[in-house]
Coordinates of C-alpha atoms in Angstrom, one line a residue:
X1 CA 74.2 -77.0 12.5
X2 CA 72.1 -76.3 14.7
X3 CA 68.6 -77.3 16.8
X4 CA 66.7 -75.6 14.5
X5 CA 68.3 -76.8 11.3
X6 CA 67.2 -80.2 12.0
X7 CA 63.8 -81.2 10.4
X8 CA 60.1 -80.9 12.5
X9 CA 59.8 -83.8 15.0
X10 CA 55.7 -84.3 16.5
X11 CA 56.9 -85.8 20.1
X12 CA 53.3 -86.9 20.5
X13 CA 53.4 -89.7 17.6
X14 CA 55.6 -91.8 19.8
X15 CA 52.7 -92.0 22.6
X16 CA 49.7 -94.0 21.9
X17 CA 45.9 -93.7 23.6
X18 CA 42.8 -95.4 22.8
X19 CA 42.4 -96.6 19.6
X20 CA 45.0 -94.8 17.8
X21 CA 47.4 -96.6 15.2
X22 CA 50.9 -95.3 13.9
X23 CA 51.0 -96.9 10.6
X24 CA 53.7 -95.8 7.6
X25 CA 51.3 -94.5 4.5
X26 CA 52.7 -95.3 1.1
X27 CA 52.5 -91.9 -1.1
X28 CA 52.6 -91.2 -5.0
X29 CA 56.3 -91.1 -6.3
X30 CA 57.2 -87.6 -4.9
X31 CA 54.5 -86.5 -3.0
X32 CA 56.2 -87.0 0.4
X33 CA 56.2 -83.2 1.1
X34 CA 52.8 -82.7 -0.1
X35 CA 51.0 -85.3 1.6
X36 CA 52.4 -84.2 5.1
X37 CA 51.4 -80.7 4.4
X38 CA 48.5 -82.3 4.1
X39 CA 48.4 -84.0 7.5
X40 CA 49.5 -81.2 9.1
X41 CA 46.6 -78.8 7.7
X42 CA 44.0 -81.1 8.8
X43 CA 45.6 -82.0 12.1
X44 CA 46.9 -85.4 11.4
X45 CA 49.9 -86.1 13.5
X46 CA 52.9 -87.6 11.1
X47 CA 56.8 -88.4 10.6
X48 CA 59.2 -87.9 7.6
X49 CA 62.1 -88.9 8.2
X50 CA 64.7 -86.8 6.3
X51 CA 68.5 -87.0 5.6
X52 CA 70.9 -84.4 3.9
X53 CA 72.0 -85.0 0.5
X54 CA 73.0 -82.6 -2.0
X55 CA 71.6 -81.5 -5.2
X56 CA 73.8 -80.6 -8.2
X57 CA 72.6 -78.0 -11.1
X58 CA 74.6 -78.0 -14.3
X59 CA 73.5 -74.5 -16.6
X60 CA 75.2 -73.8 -19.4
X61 CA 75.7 -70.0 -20.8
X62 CA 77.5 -68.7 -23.3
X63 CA 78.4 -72.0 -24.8
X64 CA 80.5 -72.2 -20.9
X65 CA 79.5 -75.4 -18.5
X66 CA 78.8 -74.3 -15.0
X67 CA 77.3 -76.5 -12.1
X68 CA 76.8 -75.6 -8.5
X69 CA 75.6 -77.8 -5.5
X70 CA 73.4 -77.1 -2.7
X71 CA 72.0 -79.4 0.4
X72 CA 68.9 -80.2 0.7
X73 CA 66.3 -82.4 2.3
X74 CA 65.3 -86.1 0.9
X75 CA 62.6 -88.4 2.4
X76 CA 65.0 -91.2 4.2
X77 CA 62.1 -93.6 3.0
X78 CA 61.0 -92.7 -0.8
X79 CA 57.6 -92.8 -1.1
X80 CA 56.8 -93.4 2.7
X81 CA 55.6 -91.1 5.6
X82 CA 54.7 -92.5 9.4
X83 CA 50.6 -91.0 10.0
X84 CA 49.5 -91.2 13.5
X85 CA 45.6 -91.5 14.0
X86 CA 41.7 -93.1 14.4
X87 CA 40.8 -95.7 12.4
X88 CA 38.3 -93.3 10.6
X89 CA 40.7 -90.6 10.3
X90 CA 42.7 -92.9 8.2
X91 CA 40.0 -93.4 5.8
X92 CA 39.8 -89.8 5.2
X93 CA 43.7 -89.6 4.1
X94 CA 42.1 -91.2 1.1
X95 CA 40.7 -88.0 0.0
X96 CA 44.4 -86.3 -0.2
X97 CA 45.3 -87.7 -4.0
X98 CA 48.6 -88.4 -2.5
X99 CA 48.1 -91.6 -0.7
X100 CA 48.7 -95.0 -2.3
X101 CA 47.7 -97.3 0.3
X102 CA 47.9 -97.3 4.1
X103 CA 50.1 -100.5 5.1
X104 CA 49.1 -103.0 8.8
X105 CA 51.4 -103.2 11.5
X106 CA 51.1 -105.9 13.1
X107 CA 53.0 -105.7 16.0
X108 CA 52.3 -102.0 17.1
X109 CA 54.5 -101.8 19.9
X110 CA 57.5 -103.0 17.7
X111 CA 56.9 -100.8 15.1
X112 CA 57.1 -97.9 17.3
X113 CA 60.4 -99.3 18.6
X114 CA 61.6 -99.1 15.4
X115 CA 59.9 -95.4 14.5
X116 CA 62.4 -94.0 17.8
X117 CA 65.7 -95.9 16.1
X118 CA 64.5 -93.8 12.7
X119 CA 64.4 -90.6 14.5
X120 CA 67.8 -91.4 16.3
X121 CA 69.4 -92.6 13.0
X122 CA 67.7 -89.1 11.4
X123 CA 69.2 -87.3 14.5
X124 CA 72.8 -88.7 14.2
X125 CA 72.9 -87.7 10.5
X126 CA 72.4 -83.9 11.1
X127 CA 74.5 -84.0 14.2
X128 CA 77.5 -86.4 12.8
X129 CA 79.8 -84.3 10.1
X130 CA 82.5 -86.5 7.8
X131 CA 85.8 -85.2 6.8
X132 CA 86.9 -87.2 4.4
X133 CA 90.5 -88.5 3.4
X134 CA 91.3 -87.6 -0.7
X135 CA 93.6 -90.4 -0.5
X136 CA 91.4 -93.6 -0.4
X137 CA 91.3 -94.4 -3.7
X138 CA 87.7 -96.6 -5.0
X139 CA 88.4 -100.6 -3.8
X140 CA 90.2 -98.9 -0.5
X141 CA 89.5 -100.0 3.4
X142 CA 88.6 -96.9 5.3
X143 CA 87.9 -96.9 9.5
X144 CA 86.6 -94.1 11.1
X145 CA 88.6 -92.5 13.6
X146 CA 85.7 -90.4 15.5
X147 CA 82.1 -89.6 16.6
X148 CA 79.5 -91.8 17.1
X149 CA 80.7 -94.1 14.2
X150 CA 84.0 -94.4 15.4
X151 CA 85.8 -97.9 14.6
X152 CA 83.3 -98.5 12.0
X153 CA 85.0 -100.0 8.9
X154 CA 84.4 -100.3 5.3
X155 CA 85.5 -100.2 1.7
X156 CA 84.9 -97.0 -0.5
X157 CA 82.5 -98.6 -3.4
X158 CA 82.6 -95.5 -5.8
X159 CA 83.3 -91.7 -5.8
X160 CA 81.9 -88.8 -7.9
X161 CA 84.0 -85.9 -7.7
X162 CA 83.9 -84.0 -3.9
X163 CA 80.3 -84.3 -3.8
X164 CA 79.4 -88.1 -3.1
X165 CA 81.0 -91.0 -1.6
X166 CA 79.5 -94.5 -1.1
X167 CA 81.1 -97.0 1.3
X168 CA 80.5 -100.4 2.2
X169 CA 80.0 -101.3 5.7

């Protein structure tokens, strides 16, 4: 995968001046996408954080079953999206239909600590591919054996077919 695979990134929602606030914005179920289309259209700098996953379609014709899978992009947060702005700016997301409510920080520089882990996690899951094992049965210890997760270990919780594996860490 490359560079231009991975999803948009605003650098300048990671610098601060003046009165400006980076404050997570809590959105009506689904309406992640939407409300940062919205942001972007009326210059509002903002973060989704997003992580592969993959989608499955069953059809059936002619009486026949048939289901294919494809990747696609999922908020990392449900419901959640990081809005950089003015005080009064953020009183005018209100008019978007989208937004819930607008949630404090109360420790700003903290909370933008924790906005550049996000992005690195977000980074490290389109960088870092898994090969998995078809051996390790459900209830099995796993380790990993390279990458950046490398001597991470765990137990594989459940397994659905080739498509999606959880482990515990």
């Amino acid at each position: 995968m490359n560079t231009a695979d991975f999803p948009e990134f605003d650098d300048s929602i990671l610098t601060l001046s003046g009165t400006e606030v980076v404050c997570p914005v809590k959105t009506t179920p689904l309406h992640e996408f939407k409300f940062r289309d919205y942001c972007q259209e009326n210059g509002v700098v903002n973060y989704l954080p997003l992580h592969r996953t993959w989608k499955v379609h069953n059809l059936t014709s002619n009486g026949k079953n048939y289901n294919y899978s494809k990747e696609v992009l999922r908020p990392m947060f449900s419901g959640y999206i990081f809005v950089k702005a003015q005080p009064e700016e953020l009183r005018k997301l209100f008019e978007s239909k989208q937004i819930v409510r607008i949630l404090p920080v109360p420790d700003l520089p903290a909370f933008m600590e924790e906005v550049k882990t996000v992005r690195k996690v977000e980074l490290v899951g389109f960088k870092q591919e898994l090969e998995f094992n078809a051996d390790i049965a459900v209830g099995d210890r796993f380790q990993i054996q390279s990458g950046i997760w490398e001597g991470v270990t765990g137990w594989l919780a459940s397994r659905c077919k080739k498509i999606k594996w959880e482990g515990q860490i």
